[in-house]
Amino acid sequence: MPGSVLLLRQQEGESRLDPYVQCFSGANLSAVSLPVLQFEYVNLKRLAEKLQAVVRYAGLVVTSQRGVEAICQALKLLPADCNAIAEWSKLPVFVVGQATKTITESKLGFSCQGAASGNSENLAARIIEYFVDCDSRHLLFPCSNIKKETLPTLLLEASRFLLSGK
């Protein structure tokens, strides 16, 4: 009879596709995920207002899957005739990591840049390079209140201000 492992984390998708479940299964162990945190999005109305005001922004920065979820929920608050998704899809969308890129593309349909950057420092360099000598509008950066300050600091130092969607 196989042993069991309790994973104190949110399961990724279907159990059979979760990489942790697969790994433990390969070692003849049964793994069960138990979410230990409940996440609640705040300021969705404010984020929706910012998403609707797309002309004020030069692009979008998304650094987590929860950021994508927040955007999806905020978009549901917009009027049915609002074409925010179509307008945002014309602008550059910067992400950190392949997982964020994948969920951003699948849930929002945006083409993303920067997924291979791997960290905030490299993403900041990519964004600064992209906007050199152009566009003075701000970037929209929906984030939590516990975000690291690396990316905002580097962009601020380069005179590219971020507006948070929190």
mmCIF file of C-alpha atoms in Angstrom:
data_model
loop_
_atom_site.group_PDB
_atom_site.id
_atom_site.type_symbol
_atom_site.label_atom_id
_atom_site.label_comp_id
_atom_site.label_asym_id
_atom_site.label_seq_id
_atom_site.Cartn_x
_atom_site.Cartn_y
_atom_site.Cartn_z
ATOM 1 C CA MET A 1 0.000 0.000 0.000
ATOM 2 C CA PRO A 2 1.493 3.365 -1.006
ATOM 3 C CA GLY A 3 2.241 6.062 1.557
ATOM 4 C CA SER A 4 0.513 9.422 1.543
ATOM 5 C CA VAL A 5 1.822 12.969 1.396
ATOM 6 C CA LEU A 6 -0.175 16.030 2.451
ATOM 7 C CA LEU A 7 0.779 19.118 0.425
ATOM 8 C CA LEU A 8 -0.156 22.390 2.105
ATOM 9 C CA ARG A 9 -0.688 24.335 -1.104
ATOM 10 C CA GLN A 10 -3.242 25.086 -3.801
ATOM 11 C CA GLN A 11 -3.443 22.308 -6.354
ATOM 12 C CA GLU A 12 -2.602 23.273 -9.934
ATOM 13 C CA GLY A 13 -5.502 22.281 -12.186
ATOM 14 C CA GLU A 14 -6.650 18.679 -12.310
ATOM 15 C CA SER A 15 -5.017 16.329 -9.825
ATOM 16 C CA ARG A 16 -3.662 14.025 -12.512
ATOM 17 C CA LEU A 17 -1.899 16.980 -14.217
ATOM 18 C CA ASP A 18 -0.439 18.594 -11.073
ATOM 19 C CA PRO A 19 3.379 18.261 -11.268
ATOM 20 C CA TYR A 20 3.699 17.599 -7.530
ATOM 21 C CA VAL A 21 1.060 14.861 -7.621
ATOM 22 C CA GLN A 22 2.789 13.326 -10.636
ATOM 23 C CA CYS A 23 6.190 13.425 -8.944
ATOM 24 C CA PHE A 24 4.968 11.744 -5.768
ATOM 25 C CA SER A 25 2.989 9.234 -7.800
ATOM 26 C CA GLY A 26 6.210 8.274 -9.563
ATOM 27 C CA ALA A 27 7.663 7.491 -6.133
ATOM 28 C CA ASN A 28 4.623 5.316 -5.312
ATOM 29 C CA LEU A 29 3.165 7.944 -2.965
ATOM 30 C CA SER A 30 -0.332 9.363 -2.971
ATOM 31 C CA ALA A 31 -0.338 13.180 -2.736
ATOM 32 C CA VAL A 32 -3.240 15.350 -1.625
ATOM 33 C CA SER A 33 -3.207 19.152 -1.805
ATOM 34 C CA LEU A 34 -4.859 21.148 0.960
ATOM 35 C CA PRO A 35 -5.162 24.916 0.373
ATOM 36 C CA VAL A 36 -4.078 26.759 3.501
ATOM 37 C CA LEU A 37 -4.809 30.302 2.416
ATOM 38 C CA GLN A 38 -7.902 31.978 1.154
ATOM 39 C CA PHE A 39 -7.196 34.739 -1.306
ATOM 40 C CA GLU A 40 -9.523 37.694 -1.715
ATOM 41 C CA TYR A 41 -9.188 40.311 -4.423
ATOM 42 C CA VAL A 42 -9.666 43.891 -3.294
ATOM 43 C CA ASN A 43 -10.128 47.101 -5.267
ATOM 44 C CA LEU A 44 -11.509 45.300 -8.312
ATOM 45 C CA LYS A 45 -13.726 48.279 -9.123
ATOM 46 C CA ARG A 46 -10.697 50.578 -9.132
ATOM 47 C CA LEU A 47 -8.788 48.134 -11.328
ATOM 48 C CA ALA A 48 -11.777 47.944 -13.697
ATOM 49 C CA GLU A 49 -11.744 51.736 -14.011
ATOM 50 C CA LYS A 50 -8.044 51.661 -14.874
ATOM 51 C CA LEU A 51 -8.559 48.858 -17.392
ATOM 52 C CA GLN A 52 -11.335 50.856 -19.034
ATOM 53 C CA ALA A 53 -9.053 53.911 -19.325
ATOM 54 C CA VAL A 54 -6.647 52.083 -21.644
ATOM 55 C CA VAL A 55 -5.698 55.264 -23.546
ATOM 56 C CA ARG A 56 -3.891 56.500 -20.425
ATOM 57 C CA TYR A 57 -1.402 53.639 -20.550
ATOM 58 C CA ALA A 58 1.496 52.548 -22.722
ATOM 59 C CA GLY A 59 1.310 48.915 -21.643
ATOM 60 C CA LEU A 60 0.549 46.371 -18.973
ATOM 61 C CA VAL A 61 2.845 44.540 -16.541
ATOM 62 C CA VAL A 62 1.667 41.262 -15.002
ATOM 63 C CA THR A 63 3.961 39.411 -12.610
ATOM 64 C CA SER A 64 1.718 36.673 -11.240
ATOM 65 C CA GLN A 65 -1.128 34.359 -12.083
ATOM 66 C CA ARG A 66 -3.196 36.081 -9.399
ATOM 67 C CA GLY A 67 -2.636 39.344 -11.244
ATOM 68 C CA VAL A 68 -4.188 37.763 -14.324
ATOM 69 C CA GLU A 69 -7.131 36.521 -12.226
ATOM 70 C CA ALA A 70 -7.632 40.016 -10.810
ATOM 71 C CA ILE A 71 -7.703 41.462 -14.324
ATOM 72 C CA CYS A 72 -10.243 38.821 -15.424
ATOM 73 C CA GLN A 73 -12.503 39.589 -12.473
ATOM 74 C CA ALA A 74 -12.195 43.348 -12.964
ATOM 75 C CA LEU A 75 -13.056 43.040 -16.665
ATOM 76 C CA LYS A 76 -16.338 41.355 -15.694
ATOM 77 C CA LEU A 77 -17.325 44.596 -13.956
ATOM 78 C CA LEU A 78 -17.072 46.623 -17.168
ATOM 79 C CA PRO A 79 -20.083 47.374 -19.366
ATOM 80 C CA ALA A 80 -20.855 44.763 -22.016
ATOM 81 C CA ASP A 81 -20.090 47.219 -24.820
ATOM 82 C CA CYS A 82 -16.625 48.052 -23.447
ATOM 83 C CA ASN A 83 -13.845 46.927 -25.770
ATOM 84 C CA ALA A 84 -11.036 47.043 -23.207
ATOM 85 C CA ILE A 85 -9.636 43.615 -24.124
ATOM 86 C CA ALA A 86 -9.330 44.591 -27.793
ATOM 87 C CA GLU A 87 -7.656 47.883 -26.870
ATOM 88 C CA TRP A 88 -5.235 46.292 -24.405
ATOM 89 C CA SER A 89 -4.302 43.653 -26.954
ATOM 90 C CA LYS A 90 -2.823 46.445 -29.115
ATOM 91 C CA LEU A 91 -0.386 47.406 -26.349
ATOM 92 C CA PRO A 92 2.690 45.570 -25.063
ATOM 93 C CA VAL A 93 2.025 43.202 -22.165
ATOM 94 C CA PHE A 94 5.059 42.279 -20.081
ATOM 95 C CA VAL A 95 5.186 39.188 -17.851
ATOM 96 C CA VAL A 96 7.705 37.396 -15.631
ATOM 97 C CA GLY A 97 7.868 33.678 -16.271
ATOM 98 C CA GLN A 98 6.304 31.113 -18.541
ATOM 99 C CA ALA A 99 3.411 30.268 -16.190
ATOM 100 C CA THR A 100 2.255 33.900 -16.116
ATOM 101 C CA LYS A 101 2.660 34.140 -19.890
ATOM 102 C CA THR A 102 0.601 30.999 -20.461
ATOM 103 C CA ILE A 103 -2.303 32.067 -18.250
ATOM 104 C CA THR A 104 -2.235 35.642 -19.608
ATOM 105 C CA GLU A 105 -2.431 34.396 -23.178
ATOM 106 C CA SER A 106 -5.080 31.763 -22.479
ATOM 107 C CA LYS A 107 -7.389 33.822 -20.244
ATOM 108 C CA LEU A 108 -6.957 37.258 -21.811
ATOM 109 C CA GLY A 109 -5.717 36.514 -25.310
ATOM 110 C CA PHE A 110 -2.812 38.940 -24.971
ATOM 111 C CA SER A 111 0.511 38.405 -26.699
ATOM 112 C CA CYS A 112 3.185 38.669 -23.997
ATOM 113 C CA GLN A 113 6.793 39.745 -23.817
ATOM 114 C CA GLY A 114 9.449 39.111 -21.206
ATOM 115 C CA ALA A 115 8.479 35.587 -20.113
ATOM 116 C CA ALA A 116 12.078 34.424 -20.445
ATOM 117 C CA SER A 117 13.358 37.275 -18.278
ATOM 118 C CA GLY A 118 13.110 35.095 -15.183
ATOM 119 C CA ASN A 119 13.170 37.891 -12.609
ATOM 120 C CA SER A 120 12.173 41.491 -11.966
ATOM 121 C CA GLU A 121 15.594 42.934 -12.738
ATOM 122 C CA ASN A 122 15.704 41.384 -16.200
ATOM 123 C CA LEU A 123 12.081 42.275 -16.905
ATOM 124 C CA ALA A 124 12.747 45.897 -15.919
ATOM 125 C CA ALA A 125 15.682 45.993 -18.343
ATOM 126 C CA ARG A 126 13.446 44.557 -21.092
ATOM 127 C CA ILE A 127 10.722 47.153 -20.443
ATOM 128 C CA ILE A 128 13.217 50.034 -20.332
ATOM 129 C CA GLU A 129 14.763 48.857 -23.600
ATOM 130 C CA TYR A 130 11.328 48.577 -25.230
ATOM 131 C CA PHE A 131 10.299 52.111 -24.296
ATOM 132 C CA VAL A 132 13.584 53.913 -24.898
ATOM 133 C CA ASP A 133 12.891 57.270 -26.581
ATOM 134 C CA CYS A 134 9.141 56.780 -26.839
ATOM 135 C CA ASP A 135 5.783 57.066 -25.142
ATOM 136 C CA SER A 136 5.455 59.032 -21.925
ATOM 137 C CA ARG A 137 2.285 57.312 -20.728
ATOM 138 C CA HIS A 138 2.363 55.102 -17.658
ATOM 139 C CA LEU A 139 2.305 51.339 -17.385
ATOM 140 C CA LEU A 140 -0.504 49.605 -15.534
ATOM 141 C CA PHE A 141 0.843 47.180 -12.938
ATOM 142 C CA PRO A 142 -1.926 45.333 -11.062
ATOM 143 C CA CYS A 143 -0.288 43.876 -7.975
ATOM 144 C CA SER A 144 -0.804 42.996 -4.349
ATOM 145 C CA ASN A 145 0.267 45.014 -1.361
ATOM 146 C CA ILE A 146 3.004 42.451 -0.649
ATOM 147 C CA LYS A 147 4.776 42.748 -3.990
ATOM 148 C CA LYS A 148 8.525 43.134 -4.047
ATOM 149 C CA GLU A 149 9.674 46.659 -4.813
ATOM 150 C CA THR A 150 12.400 45.648 -7.281
ATOM 151 C CA LEU A 151 10.465 46.186 -10.512
ATOM 152 C CA PRO A 152 8.740 49.460 -9.511
ATOM 153 C CA THR A 153 12.024 50.857 -8.167
ATOM 154 C CA LEU A 154 14.029 50.039 -11.296
ATOM 155 C CA LEU A 155 11.365 51.469 -13.586
ATOM 156 C CA LEU A 156 10.980 54.575 -11.438
ATOM 157 C CA GLU A 157 14.735 55.128 -11.573
ATOM 158 C CA ALA A 158 14.475 54.941 -15.368
ATOM 159 C CA SER A 159 11.612 57.491 -15.295
ATOM 160 C CA ARG A 160 9.002 54.891 -16.254
ATOM 161 C CA PHE A 161 6.388 55.204 -13.532
ATOM 162 C CA LEU A 162 4.105 52.314 -12.665
ATOM 163 C CA LEU A 163 0.534 52.697 -11.587
ATOM 164 C CA SER A 164 -0.698 49.946 -9.372
ATOM 165 C CA GLY A 165 -4.129 48.373 -9.758
ATOM 166 C CA LYS A 166 -4.403 47.601 -6.053
#
